[in-house]
Tab-separated table of C-alpha atoms in Angstrom:
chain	number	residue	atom	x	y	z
A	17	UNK	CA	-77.799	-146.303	80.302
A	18	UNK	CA	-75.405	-143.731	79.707
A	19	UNK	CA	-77.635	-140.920	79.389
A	20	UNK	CA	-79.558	-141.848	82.690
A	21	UNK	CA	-75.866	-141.349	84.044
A	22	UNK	CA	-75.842	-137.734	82.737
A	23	UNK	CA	-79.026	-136.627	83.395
A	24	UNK	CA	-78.452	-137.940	87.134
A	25	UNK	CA	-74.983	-136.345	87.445
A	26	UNK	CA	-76.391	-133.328	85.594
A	27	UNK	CA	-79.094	-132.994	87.920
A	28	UNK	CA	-76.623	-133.267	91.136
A	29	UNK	CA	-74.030	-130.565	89.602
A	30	UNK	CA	-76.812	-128.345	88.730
A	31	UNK	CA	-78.451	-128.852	92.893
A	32	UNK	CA	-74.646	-128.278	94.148
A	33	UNK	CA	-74.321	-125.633	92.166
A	34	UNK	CA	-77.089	-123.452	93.248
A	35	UNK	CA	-77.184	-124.524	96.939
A	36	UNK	CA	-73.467	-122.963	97.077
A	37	UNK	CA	-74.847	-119.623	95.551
A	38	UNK	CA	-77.023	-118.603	98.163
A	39	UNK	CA	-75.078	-116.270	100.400
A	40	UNK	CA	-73.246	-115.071	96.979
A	41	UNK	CA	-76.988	-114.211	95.864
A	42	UNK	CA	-78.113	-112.848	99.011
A	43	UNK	CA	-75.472	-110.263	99.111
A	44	UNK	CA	-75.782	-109.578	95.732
A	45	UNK	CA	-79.357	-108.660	95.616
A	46	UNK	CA	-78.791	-106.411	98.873
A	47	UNK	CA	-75.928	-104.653	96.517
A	48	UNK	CA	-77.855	-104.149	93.804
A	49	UNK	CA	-81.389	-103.728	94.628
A	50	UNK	CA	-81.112	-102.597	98.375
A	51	UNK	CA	-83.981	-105.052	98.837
A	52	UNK	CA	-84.407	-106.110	102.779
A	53	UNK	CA	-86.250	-108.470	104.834
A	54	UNK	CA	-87.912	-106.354	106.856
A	55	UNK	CA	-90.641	-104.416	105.542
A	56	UNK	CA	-91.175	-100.777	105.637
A	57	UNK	CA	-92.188	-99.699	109.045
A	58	UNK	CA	-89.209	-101.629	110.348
A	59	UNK	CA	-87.046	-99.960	107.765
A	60	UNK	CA	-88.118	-96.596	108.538
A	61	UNK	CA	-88.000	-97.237	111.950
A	62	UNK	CA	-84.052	-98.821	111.990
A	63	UNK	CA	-83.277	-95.550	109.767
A	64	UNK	CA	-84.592	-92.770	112.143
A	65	UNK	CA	-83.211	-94.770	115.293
A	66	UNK	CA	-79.769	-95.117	113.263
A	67	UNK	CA	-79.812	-91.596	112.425
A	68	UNK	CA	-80.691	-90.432	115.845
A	69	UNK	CA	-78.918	-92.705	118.150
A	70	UNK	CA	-75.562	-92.049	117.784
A	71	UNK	CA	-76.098	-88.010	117.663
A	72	UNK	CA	-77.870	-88.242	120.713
A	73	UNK	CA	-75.048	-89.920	122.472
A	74	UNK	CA	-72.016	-87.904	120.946
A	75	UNK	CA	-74.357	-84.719	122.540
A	76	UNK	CA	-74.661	-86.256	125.605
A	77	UNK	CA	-71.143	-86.808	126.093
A	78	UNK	CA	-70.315	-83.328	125.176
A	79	UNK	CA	-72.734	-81.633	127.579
A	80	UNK	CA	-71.911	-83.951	129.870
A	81	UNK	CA	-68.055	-83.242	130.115
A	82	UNK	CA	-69.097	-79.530	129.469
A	83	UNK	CA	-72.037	-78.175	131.283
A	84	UNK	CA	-72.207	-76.098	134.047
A	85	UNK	CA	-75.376	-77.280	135.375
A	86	UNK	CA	-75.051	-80.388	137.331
A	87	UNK	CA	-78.920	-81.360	136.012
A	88	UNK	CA	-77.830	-81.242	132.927
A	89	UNK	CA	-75.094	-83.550	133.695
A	90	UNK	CA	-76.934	-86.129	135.560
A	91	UNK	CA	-79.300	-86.262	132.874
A	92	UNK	CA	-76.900	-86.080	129.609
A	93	UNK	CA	-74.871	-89.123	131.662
A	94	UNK	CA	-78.402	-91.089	131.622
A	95	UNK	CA	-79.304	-90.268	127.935
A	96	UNK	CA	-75.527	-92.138	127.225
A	97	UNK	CA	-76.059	-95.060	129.813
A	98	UNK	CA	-79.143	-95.698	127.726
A	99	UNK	CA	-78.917	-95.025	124.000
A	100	UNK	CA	-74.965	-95.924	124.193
A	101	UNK	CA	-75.926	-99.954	124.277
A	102	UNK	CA	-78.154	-99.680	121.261
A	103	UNK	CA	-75.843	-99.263	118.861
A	104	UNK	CA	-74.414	-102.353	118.790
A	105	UNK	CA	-77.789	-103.974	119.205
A	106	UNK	CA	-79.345	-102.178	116.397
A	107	UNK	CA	-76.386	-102.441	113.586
A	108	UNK	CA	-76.593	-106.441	114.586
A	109	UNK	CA	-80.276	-106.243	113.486
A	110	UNK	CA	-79.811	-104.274	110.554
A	111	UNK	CA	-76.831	-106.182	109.487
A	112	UNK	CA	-78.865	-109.649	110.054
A	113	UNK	CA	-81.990	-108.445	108.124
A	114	UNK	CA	-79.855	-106.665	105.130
A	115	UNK	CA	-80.866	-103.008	106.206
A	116	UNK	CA	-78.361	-100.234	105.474
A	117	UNK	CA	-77.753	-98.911	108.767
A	118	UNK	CA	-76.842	-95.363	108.365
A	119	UNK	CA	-74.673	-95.232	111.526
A	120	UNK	CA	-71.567	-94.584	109.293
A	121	UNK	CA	-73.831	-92.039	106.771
A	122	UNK	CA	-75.239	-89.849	109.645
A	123	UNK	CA	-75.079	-86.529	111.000
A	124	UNK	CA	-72.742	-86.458	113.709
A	125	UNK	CA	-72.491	-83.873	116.463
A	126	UNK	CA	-69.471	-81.445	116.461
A	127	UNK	CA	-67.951	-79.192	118.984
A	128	UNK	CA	-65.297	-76.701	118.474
A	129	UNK	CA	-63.605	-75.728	121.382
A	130	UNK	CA	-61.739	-73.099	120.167
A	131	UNK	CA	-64.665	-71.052	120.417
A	132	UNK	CA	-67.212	-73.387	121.732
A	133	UNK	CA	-69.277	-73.526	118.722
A	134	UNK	CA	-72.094	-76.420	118.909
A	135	UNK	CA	-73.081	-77.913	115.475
A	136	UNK	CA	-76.511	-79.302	115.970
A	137	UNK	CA	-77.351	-80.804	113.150
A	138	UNK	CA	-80.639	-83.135	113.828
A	139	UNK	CA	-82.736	-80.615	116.012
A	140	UNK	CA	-84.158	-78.489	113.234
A	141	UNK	CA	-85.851	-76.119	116.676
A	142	UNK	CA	-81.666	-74.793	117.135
A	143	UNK	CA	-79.657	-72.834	115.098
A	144	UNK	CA	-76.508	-74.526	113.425
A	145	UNK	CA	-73.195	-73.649	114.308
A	146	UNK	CA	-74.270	-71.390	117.216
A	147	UNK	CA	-71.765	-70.403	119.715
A	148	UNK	CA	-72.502	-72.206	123.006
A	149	UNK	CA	-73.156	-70.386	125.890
A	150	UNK	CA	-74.070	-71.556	129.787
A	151	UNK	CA	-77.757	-70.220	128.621
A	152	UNK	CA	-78.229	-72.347	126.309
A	153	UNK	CA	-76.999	-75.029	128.074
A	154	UNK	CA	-79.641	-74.375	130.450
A	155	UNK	CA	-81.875	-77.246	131.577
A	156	UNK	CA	-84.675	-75.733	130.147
A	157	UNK	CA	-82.804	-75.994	126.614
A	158	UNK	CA	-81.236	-79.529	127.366
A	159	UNK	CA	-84.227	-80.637	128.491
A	160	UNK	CA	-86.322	-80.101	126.294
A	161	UNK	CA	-83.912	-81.366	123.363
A	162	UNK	CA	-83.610	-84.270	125.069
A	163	UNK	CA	-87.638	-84.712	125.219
A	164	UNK	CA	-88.185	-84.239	121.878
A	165	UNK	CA	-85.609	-86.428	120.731
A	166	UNK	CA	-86.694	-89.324	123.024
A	167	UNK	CA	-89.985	-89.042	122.043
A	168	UNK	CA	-89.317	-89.803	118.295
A	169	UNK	CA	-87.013	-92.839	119.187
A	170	UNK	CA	-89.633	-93.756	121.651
A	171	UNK	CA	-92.554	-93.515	119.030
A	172	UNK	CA	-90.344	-95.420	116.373
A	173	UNK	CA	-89.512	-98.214	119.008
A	174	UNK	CA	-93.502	-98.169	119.784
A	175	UNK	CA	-94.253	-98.618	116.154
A	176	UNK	CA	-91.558	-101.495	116.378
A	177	UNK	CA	-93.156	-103.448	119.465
A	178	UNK	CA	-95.941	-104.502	117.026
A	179	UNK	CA	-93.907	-105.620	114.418
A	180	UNK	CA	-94.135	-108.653	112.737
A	181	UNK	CA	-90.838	-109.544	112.702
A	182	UNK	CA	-90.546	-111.736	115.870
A	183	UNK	CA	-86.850	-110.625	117.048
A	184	UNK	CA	-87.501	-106.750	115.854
A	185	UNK	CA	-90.799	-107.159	117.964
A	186	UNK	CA	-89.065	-108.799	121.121
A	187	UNK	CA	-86.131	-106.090	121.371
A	188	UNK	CA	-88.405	-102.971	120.576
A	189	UNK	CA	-90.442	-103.963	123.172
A	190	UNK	CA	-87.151	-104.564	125.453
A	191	UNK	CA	-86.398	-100.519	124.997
A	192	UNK	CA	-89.451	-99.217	125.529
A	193	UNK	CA	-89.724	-99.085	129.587
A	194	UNK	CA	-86.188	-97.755	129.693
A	195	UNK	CA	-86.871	-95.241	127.082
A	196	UNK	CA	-90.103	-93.944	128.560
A	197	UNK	CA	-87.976	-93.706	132.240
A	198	UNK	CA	-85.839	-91.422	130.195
A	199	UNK	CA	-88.486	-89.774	128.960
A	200	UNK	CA	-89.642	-88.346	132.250
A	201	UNK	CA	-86.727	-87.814	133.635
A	202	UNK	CA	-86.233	-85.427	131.203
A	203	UNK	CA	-89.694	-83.998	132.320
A	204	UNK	CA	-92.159	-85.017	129.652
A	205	UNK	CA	-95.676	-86.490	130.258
A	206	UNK	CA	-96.742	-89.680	129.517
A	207	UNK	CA	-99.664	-88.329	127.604
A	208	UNK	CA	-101.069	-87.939	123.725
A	209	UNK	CA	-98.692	-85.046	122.118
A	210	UNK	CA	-97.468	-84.509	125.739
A	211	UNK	CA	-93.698	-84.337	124.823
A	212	UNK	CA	-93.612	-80.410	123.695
């Protein structure tokens, strides 16, 4: 009789004590083996949007504060009103399906204004650390930045939409009208390889 009491009790410590574990072993395996619960075109796509993202919105305020042009204004004000919100909405996601989010670990737009020196570091098509000037400010220049970018984001948001992950899926497909608005308004085509 007294060993059915053991094994019982036994059994019942050994159920309590790895039911309490989980959220212990959950964040360990994240720490240690950067395993996720997404799978990879998810990740990839939650990396390039987290690197992207916040640039694109740190640029936008700066041309929009210090452009000349007024389209270039009007339009860096829209690129903010849109990216800005995903942020928030994106690091909840990550954080929620155990992606590293590389919103703290990415390139981040610089101005000097001492001599009004424009570090660009994501748009491999501009040189770094070139002084700004009203030319290349130019709507043209903005513009077309501001198409390319979009596009990617758009693409990776695209990929997204036909996700398996049901609340990845859902939001992706959310962005995607507001993103291809954008898109045009920054005076790309809605066509195959139509954003160059």
């Amino acid at each position: 009789m007294k060993i059915n009491t053991i094994l019982v009790a036994g059994a019942y410590a050994g159920i309590l004590f790895t039911t309490s574990c989980q959220p212990s072993m959950k964040e360990r395996q994240l720490k240690y083996t950067h395993t996720t619960q997404v799978d990879g075109d998810a990740y990839q796509a939650l990396q390039i949007v987290g690197e992207k993202v916040p640039y694109e919105t740190d640029y936008a305020t700066y041309v929009e504060n210090n452009s000349a042009v007024g389209e270039n204004r009007a339009l860096a004000a829209k690129v903010r009103a849109t990216l800005d919100n995903m942020i928030a909405d994106l690091d909840t996601l990550a954080t929620r399906y155990n992606v590293d989010f590389p919103i703290r670990g990415a390139k981040q737009f610089q101005a000097e204004n001492e001599n009004r020196t424009v570090v660009m570091a994501s748009d491999s098509t501009t040189l770094a650390s070139a002084p700004a000037t009203h030319s290349e400010l130019s709507d043209e220049h903005y513009a077309h930045h501001v198409q390319h970018e979009v596009a990617e984001i758009k693409e990776q948001f695209s990929r997204l939409s036909r996700n398996t992950n049901k609340d990845l899926r859902d939001y992706a497909a959310s962005k995607l009208e507001a993103l291809s608005t954008l898109y045009k308004e920054a005076g790309g085509k809605e066509e195959a390889g139509g954003h160059h």
